[in-house]
CSV table of C-alpha atoms in Angstrom, one decimal:
chain,number,residue,atom,x,y,z
A,1,MET,CA,95.9,-0.3,88.0
A,2,PRO,CA,98.9,-1.8,89.8
A,3,GLU,CA,99.0,-1.7,93.6
A,4,ARG,CA,100.5,1.5,95.1
A,5,ILE,CA,104.2,1.1,96.2
A,6,ALA,CA,106.2,2.7,98.9
A,7,ALA,CA,109.9,3.7,98.8
A,8,ARG,CA,112.4,1.2,100.1
A,9,ASP,CA,116.1,0.6,100.3
A,10,VAL,CA,117.9,-1.0,97.4
A,11,PRO,CA,121.0,-3.2,97.3
A,12,GLU,CA,124.5,-2.1,96.3
A,13,CYS,CA,125.6,-2.2,92.7
A,14,GLU,CA,127.6,-5.3,91.8
A,15,VAL,CA,130.4,-4.8,89.3
A,16,PRO,CA,130.8,-7.7,86.8
A,17,PRO,CA,134.0,-9.7,87.2
A,18,SER,CA,135.4,-9.0,83.8
A,19,LYS,CA,138.6,-6.9,83.9
A,20,ARG,CA,139.7,-7.1,80.3
A,21,ALA,CA,140.8,-3.7,78.9
A,22,LYS,CA,139.0,-2.3,75.9
A,23,THR,CA,140.3,-3.2,72.5
A,24,ASP,CA,142.0,-0.7,70.3
A,25,SER,CA,139.0,-0.5,67.9
A,26,GLU,CA,136.7,0.2,70.8
A,27,GLU,CA,139.0,2.9,72.1
A,28,SER,CA,139.0,4.5,68.7
A,29,GLU,CA,135.2,4.2,68.4
A,30,ASN,CA,134.7,5.8,71.7
A,31,SER,CA,137.1,8.6,71.0
A,32,GLN,CA,135.2,9.4,67.8
A,33,ALA,CA,131.9,9.3,69.6
A,34,ALA,CA,133.2,11.6,72.3
A,35,ALA,CA,134.3,14.2,69.8
A,36,SER,CA,130.7,14.8,68.7
A,37,VAL,CA,127.4,14.6,70.5
A,38,VAL,CA,125.3,15.2,67.4
A,39,TRP,CA,123.1,12.1,66.8
A,40,PRO,CA,121.3,11.2,63.6
A,41,LEU,CA,118.0,10.6,65.6
A,42,ASP,CA,116.7,10.7,69.2
A,43,ASP,CA,116.0,7.1,70.0
A,44,PRO,CA,115.5,4.2,67.5
A,45,SER,CA,113.0,2.6,70.1
A,46,GLU,CA,110.5,4.9,68.5
A,47,PHE,CA,110.6,2.5,65.5
A,48,ARG,CA,107.7,0.4,66.6
A,49,PRO,CA,106.1,-1.6,63.7
A,50,GLU,CA,103.7,-3.3,66.2
A,51,TYR,CA,102.2,0.1,67.2
A,52,ARG,CA,100.9,1.1,63.8
A,53,LYS,CA,97.3,0.5,64.7
A,54,GLU,CA,97.7,2.4,68.0
A,55,ILE,CA,99.1,5.4,66.2
A,56,THR,CA,96.2,5.4,63.9
A,57,ASP,CA,93.7,5.1,66.7
A,58,LEU,CA,95.1,8.1,68.3
A,59,GLY,CA,93.8,10.2,65.5
A,60,LYS,CA,97.3,11.9,64.9
A,61,GLU,CA,99.1,12.4,61.6
A,62,LYS,CA,102.0,10.0,61.3
A,63,GLU,CA,104.4,12.9,60.9
A,64,GLU,CA,103.6,13.9,64.5
A,65,PHE,CA,105.2,10.7,65.6
A,66,ARG,CA,108.1,11.0,63.1
A,67,ALA,CA,106.9,7.9,61.2
A,68,PHE,CA,110.1,5.9,62.1
A,69,TYR,CA,108.1,2.8,61.3
A,70,GLU,CA,107.8,3.5,57.6
A,71,GLU,CA,110.0,0.9,55.9
A,72,SER,CA,111.5,3.3,53.4
A,73,GLY,CA,113.2,6.7,53.5
A,74,GLU,CA,116.1,8.3,55.4
A,75,ARG,CA,114.8,7.7,58.9
A,76,TYR,CA,114.2,4.1,58.4
A,77,ASP,CA,117.8,3.7,57.0
A,78,ILE,CA,119.2,5.5,59.9
A,79,VAL,CA,117.4,3.3,62.4
A,80,LYS,CA,118.4,0.2,60.5
A,81,ARG,CA,122.0,1.2,60.6
A,82,THR,CA,121.9,1.8,64.3
A,83,TYR,CA,120.4,-1.6,64.9
A,84,THR,CA,122.9,-3.3,62.5
A,85,LEU,CA,125.7,-2.0,64.7
A,86,MET,CA,123.9,-2.8,67.9
A,87,HIS,CA,122.9,-6.4,66.9
A,88,THR,CA,126.4,-7.3,65.7
A,89,GLN,CA,128.4,-5.6,68.4
A,90,GLN,CA,126.4,-6.1,71.6
A,91,THR,CA,128.0,-9.4,72.8
A,92,VAL,CA,128.5,-10.9,76.2
A,93,GLU,CA,132.1,-9.7,76.2
A,94,SER,CA,131.5,-6.2,75.0
A,95,VAL,CA,128.6,-5.7,77.5
A,96,LYS,CA,130.9,-6.9,80.3
A,97,ARG,CA,133.6,-4.5,79.3
A,98,ARG,CA,131.1,-1.6,79.4
A,99,LEU,CA,129.6,-2.6,82.7
A,100,ASP,CA,133.1,-2.9,84.1
A,101,ASN,CA,133.8,0.7,82.9
A,102,TRP,CA,130.6,2.4,83.8
A,103,CYS,CA,129.7,0.6,87.1
A,104,LYS,CA,132.7,2.3,88.7
A,105,LEU,CA,130.6,5.5,88.8
A,106,ASP,CA,133.8,7.6,88.5
A,107,LYS,CA,133.0,9.7,85.4
A,108,ALA,CA,131.3,12.6,87.0
A,109,LYS,CA,129.6,14.0,90.1
A,110,MET,CA,126.4,16.0,89.8
A,111,THR,CA,122.9,16.2,91.1
A,112,MET,CA,120.0,14.6,89.3
A,113,MET,CA,118.6,17.9,88.1
A,114,GLU,CA,122.0,18.8,86.7
A,115,ALA,CA,122.1,15.5,84.9
A,116,ILE,CA,118.6,16.1,83.4
A,117,PHE,CA,119.7,19.4,81.8
A,118,GLU,CA,123.0,17.9,80.8
A,119,LEU,CA,121.1,15.8,78.3
A,120,ASP,CA,120.4,19.0,76.3
A,121,LYS,CA,123.9,18.9,75.0
A,122,ILE,CA,122.9,16.0,72.8
A,123,VAL,CA,121.6,17.4,69.5
A,124,ASP,CA,119.4,15.4,67.1
A,125,GLU,CA,120.2,16.6,63.6
A,126,SER,CA,117.5,14.8,61.7
A,127,ASP,CA,114.7,15.2,64.3
A,128,PRO,CA,112.0,17.7,63.1
A,129,ASP,CA,111.7,18.8,66.8
A,130,THR,CA,115.4,19.7,67.3
A,131,GLU,CA,114.5,23.1,68.8
A,132,GLU,CA,113.1,21.2,71.8
A,133,PRO,CA,115.7,20.2,74.3
A,134,ASN,CA,116.0,16.5,75.4
A,135,SER,CA,114.9,17.4,78.9
A,136,CYS,CA,111.6,18.5,77.5
A,137,HIS,CA,110.6,14.9,76.8
A,138,LEU,CA,111.4,13.9,80.4
A,139,PHE,CA,109.2,16.7,81.8
A,140,GLN,CA,106.5,15.7,79.3
A,141,THR,CA,106.5,12.1,80.5
A,142,ALA,CA,106.6,13.1,84.1
A,143,GLU,CA,103.6,15.4,83.8
A,144,ARG,CA,101.6,12.9,81.9
A,145,ILE,CA,102.2,10.4,84.7
A,146,ARG,CA,101.4,13.1,87.4
A,147,GLU,CA,98.1,13.8,85.8
A,148,ALA,CA,97.1,10.1,85.7
A,149,HIS,CA,98.8,9.1,89.0
A,150,PRO,CA,98.8,12.2,91.3
A,151,ASP,CA,99.6,10.2,94.4
A,152,GLU,CA,102.5,8.1,93.0
A,153,GLU,CA,105.4,10.4,93.5
A,154,TRP,CA,107.9,7.7,92.8
A,155,LEU,CA,106.3,7.0,89.4
A,156,GLN,CA,106.4,10.7,88.5
A,157,LEU,CA,110.0,10.9,89.3
A,158,THR,CA,110.7,7.8,87.3
A,159,GLY,CA,109.2,9.4,84.3
A,160,LEU,CA,111.4,12.5,84.7
A,161,ILE,CA,114.6,10.6,85.0
A,162,HIS,CA,114.1,7.4,82.9
A,163,ASP,CA,116.2,8.6,80.0
A,164,VAL,CA,119.1,10.3,82.0
A,165,GLY,CA,121.3,7.3,81.3
A,166,LYS,CA,121.8,8.7,77.8
A,167,LEU,CA,124.6,10.7,79.3
A,168,VAL,CA,126.9,7.8,78.4
A,169,ALA,CA,126.8,9.4,74.8
A,170,LEU,CA,128.4,12.6,76.2
A,171,ARG,CA,131.3,10.5,77.5
A,172,GLY,CA,132.2,8.3,74.5
A,173,GLU,CA,129.6,5.7,73.9
A,174,PRO,CA,128.2,5.4,70.3
A,175,GLN,CA,124.5,5.6,69.7
A,176,TRP,CA,124.0,1.8,69.5
A,177,ALA,CA,125.4,1.5,73.0
A,178,ALA,CA,123.2,4.2,74.4
A,179,VAL,CA,119.7,4.0,72.9
A,180,GLY,CA,117.3,1.6,71.2
A,181,ASP,CA,115.6,-1.6,72.3
A,182,THR,CA,117.4,-3.8,74.8
A,183,PHE,CA,117.7,-7.6,74.9
A,184,PRO,CA,119.6,-10.2,76.9
A,185,VAL,CA,123.0,-11.4,75.7
A,186,GLY,CA,124.3,-14.8,76.5
A,187,CYS,CA,121.3,-16.7,75.1
A,188,GLU,CA,119.5,-17.1,71.8
A,189,PHE,CA,118.2,-13.7,70.5
A,190,ALA,CA,114.4,-13.9,70.4
A,191,LYS,CA,112.6,-13.4,67.1
A,192,GLU,CA,110.5,-10.7,68.7
A,193,CYS,CA,113.5,-8.4,68.8
A,194,VAL,CA,113.2,-5.6,66.1
A,195,PHE,CA,115.4,-6.3,63.1
A,196,HIS,CA,116.0,-9.8,64.4
A,197,GLU,CA,117.7,-10.8,61.1
A,198,LEU,CA,120.6,-8.5,61.9
A,199,PHE,CA,121.8,-10.8,64.7
A,200,LYS,CA,123.1,-13.3,62.2
A,201,ASP,CA,126.5,-11.5,62.2
A,202,ASN,CA,126.8,-11.3,66.0
A,203,PRO,CA,129.7,-13.5,67.2
A,204,ASP,CA,127.5,-14.9,70.0
A,205,SER,CA,125.0,-16.3,67.4
A,206,SER,CA,127.6,-18.9,66.4
A,207,ASP,CA,128.9,-19.5,69.9
A,208,PRO,CA,127.4,-22.7,71.4
A,209,ARG,CA,127.7,-21.3,74.9
A,210,TYR,CA,125.3,-18.5,74.0
A,211,ASN,CA,123.1,-19.5,71.0
A,212,THR,CA,120.6,-21.8,72.7
A,213,LYS,CA,117.3,-21.0,74.3
A,214,TYR,CA,118.8,-20.7,77.8
A,215,GLY,CA,122.4,-20.1,76.9
A,216,MET,CA,124.4,-19.3,80.0
A,217,TYR,CA,121.2,-19.0,82.1
A,218,GLU,CA,118.9,-21.3,84.0
A,219,PRO,CA,115.1,-21.6,83.4
A,220,ASN,CA,113.1,-18.9,85.2
A,221,CYS,CA,116.3,-17.4,86.7
A,222,GLY,CA,114.8,-13.9,86.8
A,223,LEU,CA,115.5,-10.8,84.8
A,224,ASN,CA,117.8,-9.4,87.4
A,225,ASN,CA,120.2,-12.4,86.8
A,226,LEU,CA,120.4,-11.6,83.1
A,227,THR,CA,123.1,-9.6,81.3
A,228,MET,CA,121.2,-7.1,79.3
A,229,SER,CA,122.6,-5.3,76.2
A,230,PHE,CA,124.3,-2.1,77.4
A,231,GLY,CA,122.4,1.2,77.0
A,232,HIS,CA,121.0,4.1,79.0
A,233,ASP,CA,118.6,1.8,80.8
A,234,GLU,CA,121.2,-0.3,82.4
A,235,TYR,CA,123.5,2.6,83.2
A,236,LEU,CA,120.9,4.7,85.0
A,237,TYR,CA,119.8,1.5,87.0
A,238,ARG,CA,123.5,1.1,88.1
A,239,VAL,CA,123.6,4.8,89.1
A,240,MET,CA,120.5,4.5,91.2
A,241,VAL,CA,121.6,1.4,92.9
A,242,GLY,CA,125.2,2.5,93.3
A,243,ASN,CA,124.2,5.7,95.0
A,244,GLY,CA,121.7,4.1,97.3
A,245,CYS,CA,118.8,5.9,95.9
A,246,LYS,CA,115.5,5.0,97.6
A,247,LEU,CA,113.2,4.4,94.7
A,248,PRO,CA,110.9,1.4,95.1
A,249,GLU,CA,111.5,-1.8,93.2
A,250,PRO,CA,108.9,-1.1,90.5
A,251,ALA,CA,110.8,2.1,89.7
A,252,LEU,CA,114.1,0.1,89.3
A,253,TYR,CA,112.3,-2.3,87.0
A,254,ILE,CA,111.0,0.6,84.9
A,255,ILE,CA,114.4,2.2,84.6
A,256,ARG,CA,116.2,-1.0,83.8
A,257,PHE,CA,113.7,-2.6,81.4
A,258,HIS,CA,111.6,0.2,79.8
A,259,SER,CA,113.5,-0.3,76.5
A,260,PHE,CA,113.1,-4.2,76.8
A,261,TYR,CA,110.3,-4.1,74.2
A,262,PRO,CA,110.7,-7.9,73.2
A,263,TRP,CA,109.6,-8.6,76.8
A,264,HIS,CA,107.1,-6.0,77.9
A,265,THR,CA,105.4,-5.6,74.6
A,266,SER,CA,105.9,-8.8,72.7
A,267,GLY,CA,106.0,-11.4,75.5
A,268,ALA,CA,109.4,-12.8,74.6
A,269,TYR,CA,111.8,-14.3,77.2
A,270,ASP,CA,109.2,-15.4,79.6
A,271,HIS,CA,111.1,-18.7,80.0
A,272,LEU,CA,113.8,-16.7,81.8
A,273,CYS,CA,111.3,-14.8,84.0
A,274,ALA,CA,110.7,-15.4,87.7
A,275,ASP,CA,107.3,-14.7,89.3
A,276,LYS,CA,108.6,-11.3,90.5
A,277,ASP,CA,109.3,-10.2,86.9
A,278,ARG,CA,105.7,-11.1,85.9
A,279,GLU,CA,104.5,-9.0,88.8
A,280,MET,CA,106.6,-6.0,87.9
A,281,LEU,CA,105.6,-6.3,84.2
A,282,GLU,CA,102.3,-4.6,85.1
A,283,TRP,CA,104.1,-1.5,86.3
A,284,VAL,CA,106.5,-1.4,83.3
A,285,ARG,CA,103.6,-1.6,80.9
A,286,GLU,CA,101.8,1.1,82.8
A,287,PHE,CA,104.8,3.4,82.5
A,288,ASN,CA,105.2,2.7,78.8
A,289,LYS,CA,101.7,4.3,78.2
A,290,PHE,CA,103.3,7.7,79.1
A,291,ASP,CA,106.7,7.3,77.6
A,292,LEU,CA,106.4,6.4,73.9
A,293,TYR,CA,105.3,9.3,71.6
A,294,SER,CA,104.9,11.8,74.5
A,295,LYS,CA,106.8,14.3,72.4
A,296,ALA,CA,103.6,15.0,70.6
A,297,ASP,CA,102.1,16.5,73.7
A,298,VAL,CA,101.9,20.1,74.8
A,299,LYS,CA,105.4,21.3,75.7
A,300,PRO,CA,105.8,21.9,79.4
A,301,ASP,CA,107.8,24.8,81.1
A,302,PRO,CA,110.6,23.1,83.0
A,303,GLN,CA,111.5,26.3,84.9
A,304,LYS,CA,107.9,26.4,86.4
A,305,LEU,CA,108.0,22.6,87.1
A,306,MET,CA,111.5,22.4,88.7
A,307,PRO,CA,110.5,23.3,92.3
A,308,TYR,CA,107.9,20.5,92.4
A,309,TYR,CA,110.3,17.9,90.9
A,310,GLN,CA,113.2,19.1,93.0
A,311,LYS,CA,111.2,18.0,96.0
A,312,LEU,CA,110.8,14.5,94.6
A,313,ILE,CA,114.5,14.3,93.8
A,314,ASP,CA,115.3,15.4,97.4
A,315,LYS,CA,113.1,12.6,98.6
A,316,PHE,CA,114.3,9.7,96.4
A,317,CYS,CA,117.7,10.5,95.1
A,318,PRO,CA,119.1,13.6,96.9
A,319,GLY,CA,122.4,15.4,96.8
A,320,VAL,CA,125.3,15.0,94.5
A,321,LEU,CA,125.4,11.6,92.8
A,322,ARG,CA,128.3,9.6,91.4
A,323,TRP,CA,128.1,8.9,87.7
């Protein structure tokens, strides 16, 4: 088990230098997304071909885990469409534009608990568990962690808030820029990325500045110096840092990189990692045990749990936050 961690201060959020306005096509795309918050699935990161054996070992029926890994059928097609858009449109420039927009933290002001329940406005029209609000998964994850790590309050809270960054979907971002596996832009796309073949139509794949092993980075530069594809992970990380929340470093790694499956599950991109990243990897993997497929667990009662978790929020990220 990783060594226990205490809370600490975190640095201020740095806004990338890019100041280019969004293109007309992006404005149109975001306007369409803002008009509807009905998504065709909850999170394509649940498509995990490498987890087939683990699912079988759990003794559960595949349907309980939505079987997104089956390479046929409507759900597979939905997942692939999402990754097709993601892998062709997540480029260095598009990510910089989104960071420039979202890092201002000028979209809303609300408490963390308000943000958790704000997620329930996102409806999953193809999910067999649509009657369960999105906040349910957050409380499930937190409670699983609480059972296994009763003394690690920061880890419990991380479980509760880790997906709150999906709020970007309520303010105009399409699904491919909100959920799914993440990866660095600005260097060669690793073969360990799910649906790797779909990167062939990404403009950066033919750009000599970005299509080599290191691309625009230096060897072992560290994950915190990478530009990651934009999604709920990166956004919530920026919210935490920008508001001066006092979660410890492992929590920030978990929030920022829990969808970076090519790294924490498949071992890719180690040539860009610093020693600190390898140290934090243990915590990210520990968290992942409680995140994926927790929706098959017994459903918690958020109303009964709110007083306990409100205390944790008050400790680590209190008050009204800028979003």
